[in-house]
Amino acid sequence: MAETAVSLAGQHLLPKFLEAVNMLKDLPNEVADFTDELENLQDFINGADKVAEAEEDDSRRDRIKKRVMRLREASFRMEDIIDEYMICEEKQPDDLGCVALPCEAVDFIKTLIHRIQIAYKIHEVKSIVCKERDGFKSVFPVEETPNKSRGNQHVTWDRLRMEPLYTEEDKVVGFDGPKDQLKDWLIKGKSELTVIAVVGMGGQGKTTLAKSVFDSKEVFRSFDCRAWITVSQSYTVEGLLGNILRKFGKGEMNVSTMDRLSLIDEVRDHLRHKRYVIFFDDVWDKNFWHEIEFALIDNKNGSRILITTRNEEVAQLCNISFIQVYKLEPLNEEESLRLFCKKAFQYGSDGCCPDELRDISLKIVRKCKGLPLAIVVISGLLSQKDKSALEWRLCTQNLSVALERNSEFSIAKILSLSYDDLPNNLKSCLLYFGMYPEDCEVKSNRLIRQWIAEGFIKLEEGKTLEEVAQQYFDKLILRNLVQVCSFTIDGKAKRCRVHDLLHEMILKKMKDTAFGLYIGDRNQSISGEIVRRLTIAAGSEELFGSIDGSFVRSIQIILNRNVSEHLLRRIPNKFMFLKVLDSASISFKYVPKNLGNLIYLKYLRFMGSSWTLPKSIGNLQNLETLDAKDADFSIVPKEISKLRKLRHLLVSRFASFEEVKDSLGGMTSLEVLHTLILDDNGVMIRELAKLNKLRDLRLDCLMK
């Protein structure tokens, strides 16, 4: 009987054992394929999101969103498994000779078991992804549904784009100065071909301004021929050149059958002896100029090209000697109110605001922050309401809801155009502004370090992660999605923010995509929601208890001290997979001793007084940024020197490095070190010499 039992056990266990061995052998390749599959799934999710947005039936849209959320949850699990594998591999010794001691052998076996578990998780999640994706495609075809709905969408956007094209010049508000400047650049100046770029965020009035200049008598009289060409995102070079010829009266030519070279020749021939001006409206592609420049001959008689764009890179990449850039500024309060009144009271009051509505009108205008599109949309909405203070107050109590109901002219949809045009990594970087309060001016270096910790920044050859992240940051600024509030001495952005209306759109996108959640109301309900990132600005014990900590990868705390410290005690156990923990908005009395449980943590920022860092901080082997410059602790513990991946160490000028002065040189990943008090025996100077990646060092109290 015993032999039979052993034989049966062997028949069952041996195949399982061999399967596990093969899975371990193939695990690196499996993870590589798994990573590629994650990227494909994320692209599929982007397409599925567009299907949901294009769907007009509410119930069907909700069903699509639920299916997309299941796909998104699977993608989160894939990300987590990849992270788990990377950490597991770092624990794995290079060869079996390293496991001579019994304790090391036990650790080695544990790691093997962990790797087998990861392999099984990969197979399980792959099966789930395949099932969910196939199920989605069978019910909601990703390719067909958007194309079916896109026609209606174009009708809406065509109406939005046509309105500024047919605005009479005397109705344009707040553009007197910009109009005069643009006319001056167009009519006067050098004889060489000059490009003029009007740059501004979506809805800022670029098209309205440009069209008023284009239609002005001065411009009409100053050029032999002129053309207005709407470019948008889906242009072709052949289509643009054909439109130019048609605008110049060459409709009799069969331009639709001509190839690019023939079109270029025809355009050049027509413009050769003329002083011409061409306005290209709504340019998105930064390579636009390189594609059309050969057709635009420089005949040295004062010809001009004017471009409107949201992306300043479009202007920067114009390979031409003479270029002028005009950055459109928001309307001031007086101009905003004038525009608002012209639209809101265009029926019956001849653009005059009744006295009883003046205060509420000012409140609305201030909320729009000088953005013409916002003013036009809101005033257009209110022009259809009764002219009573009570009615308007009810409408404006929840302005964003009112705008969403008026979907045809929704500001959020207009701002979404700029968002949808971003690559996935830049989308994540922009959405991160939703982790901060509205109107918050965020330090750019803080954002950049958080983006890196989150994994948004992809390493490029010959560049540091910070350099790549700075490029991402600059792109968001150039696209007029991020506003710079202050600059460093060398001209870089120091603090930045996003427009309030863009912040509202970001919060909605965060929720729809499960990117993150900003808790600003203690009564806010989050039951059943997947939460990937969390900002806690208000809340209760019950609220925190309802959060599934296994999905959360980032927490920012901006509560009062009592609630924050209670929450902080729970974080190392409830949110064990955190990558980012930022609690520097409130001063703590202590840091939890079990902080070292957060082995995935890459970014840690906090402030406080009269405490010491726990010894368990040495367990944070993946920590890249420790920002405690606003924390008042006296000693940097020796365990810090164990953090071999630490690249940014920022501590108070009062913190002593006495315990780590002999091992500081072993922290070879350090790039930024603030603030170091040097000793008088040269030990730390010798240790600093070993930090060959150090690029930013701040010293204090240098002793002789």
PDB file of C-alpha atoms in Angstrom, residues 312-313 425-431 443-449 451-452 456-458 465-484 492-497:
ATOM      1  CA  GLU A 312       5.156  76.033 -29.398  1.00  0.00           C
ATOM      2  CA  GLU A 313       7.371  73.280 -30.814  1.00  0.00           C
ATOM      3  CA  ASN A 425       3.559  58.739 -21.017  1.00  0.00           C
ATOM      4  CA  LEU A 426       2.781  62.442 -21.397  1.00  0.00           C
ATOM      5  CA  LYS A 427      -0.878  61.754 -20.630  1.00  0.00           C
ATOM      6  CA  SER A 428       0.169  60.211 -17.322  1.00  0.00           C
ATOM      7  CA  CYS A 429       2.435  63.180 -16.566  1.00  0.00           C
ATOM      8  CA  LEU A 430      -0.404  65.623 -17.208  1.00  0.00           C
ATOM      9  CA  LEU A 431      -2.913  63.617 -15.167  1.00  0.00           C
ATOM     10  CA  LYS A 443       7.620  72.661  -7.835  1.00  0.00           C
ATOM     11  CA  SER A 444       8.764  71.225 -11.135  1.00  0.00           C
ATOM     12  CA  ASN A 445      11.618  69.166  -9.651  1.00  0.00           C
ATOM     13  CA  ARG A 446       9.178  67.559  -7.217  1.00  0.00           C
ATOM     14  CA  LEU A 447       6.882  66.562 -10.087  1.00  0.00           C
ATOM     15  CA  ILE A 448       9.756  65.235 -12.151  1.00  0.00           C
ATOM     16  CA  ARG A 449      10.993  62.988  -9.338  1.00  0.00           C
ATOM     17  CA  TRP A 451       7.033  60.953 -12.499  1.00  0.00           C
ATOM     18  CA  ILE A 452      10.287  58.992 -12.479  1.00  0.00           C
ATOM     19  CA  PHE A 456       6.301  57.383 -16.592  1.00  0.00           C
ATOM     20  CA  ILE A 457       9.758  58.329 -17.880  1.00  0.00           C
ATOM     21  CA  LYS A 458      11.441  56.034 -20.384  1.00  0.00           C
ATOM     22  CA  LEU A 465      15.985  60.116 -16.424  1.00  0.00           C
ATOM     23  CA  GLU A 466      15.823  63.686 -15.148  1.00  0.00           C
ATOM     24  CA  GLU A 467      16.830  65.051 -18.540  1.00  0.00           C
ATOM     25  CA  VAL A 468      14.161  62.999 -20.302  1.00  0.00           C
ATOM     26  CA  ALA A 469      11.581  64.042 -17.697  1.00  0.00           C
ATOM     27  CA  GLN A 470      12.537  67.687 -18.226  1.00  0.00           C
ATOM     28  CA  GLN A 471      11.862  67.197 -21.933  1.00  0.00           C
ATOM     29  CA  TYR A 472       8.413  65.796 -21.103  1.00  0.00           C
ATOM     30  CA  PHE A 473       7.793  68.765 -18.838  1.00  0.00           C
ATOM     31  CA  ASP A 474       8.865  71.229 -21.518  1.00  0.00           C
ATOM     32  CA  LYS A 475       6.558  69.565 -24.051  1.00  0.00           C
ATOM     33  CA  LEU A 476       3.568  70.075 -21.752  1.00  0.00           C
ATOM     34  CA  ILE A 477       4.531  73.738 -21.411  1.00  0.00           C
ATOM     35  CA  LEU A 478       4.978  74.141 -25.162  1.00  0.00           C
ATOM     36  CA  ARG A 479       1.555  72.596 -25.726  1.00  0.00           C
ATOM     37  CA  ASN A 480       0.085  75.230 -23.399  1.00  0.00           C
ATOM     38  CA  LEU A 481      -1.245  72.599 -21.009  1.00  0.00           C
ATOM     39  CA  VAL A 482       1.030  73.637 -18.136  1.00  0.00           C
ATOM     40  CA  GLN A 483       1.451  77.251 -17.051  1.00  0.00           C
ATOM     41  CA  VAL A 484       4.802  78.376 -15.609  1.00  0.00           C
ATOM     42  CA  LYS A 492      13.923  76.937 -16.178  1.00  0.00           C
ATOM     43  CA  ALA A 493      10.417  76.506 -14.813  1.00  0.00           C
ATOM     44  CA  LYS A 494      10.521  76.513 -11.014  1.00  0.00           C
ATOM     45  CA  ARG A 495       6.814  76.336 -10.158  1.00  0.00           C
ATOM     46  CA  CYS A 496       3.906  75.487 -12.402  1.00  0.00           C
ATOM     47  CA  ARG A 497       0.165  74.872 -12.448  1.00  0.00           C
TER      48      ARG A 497
END
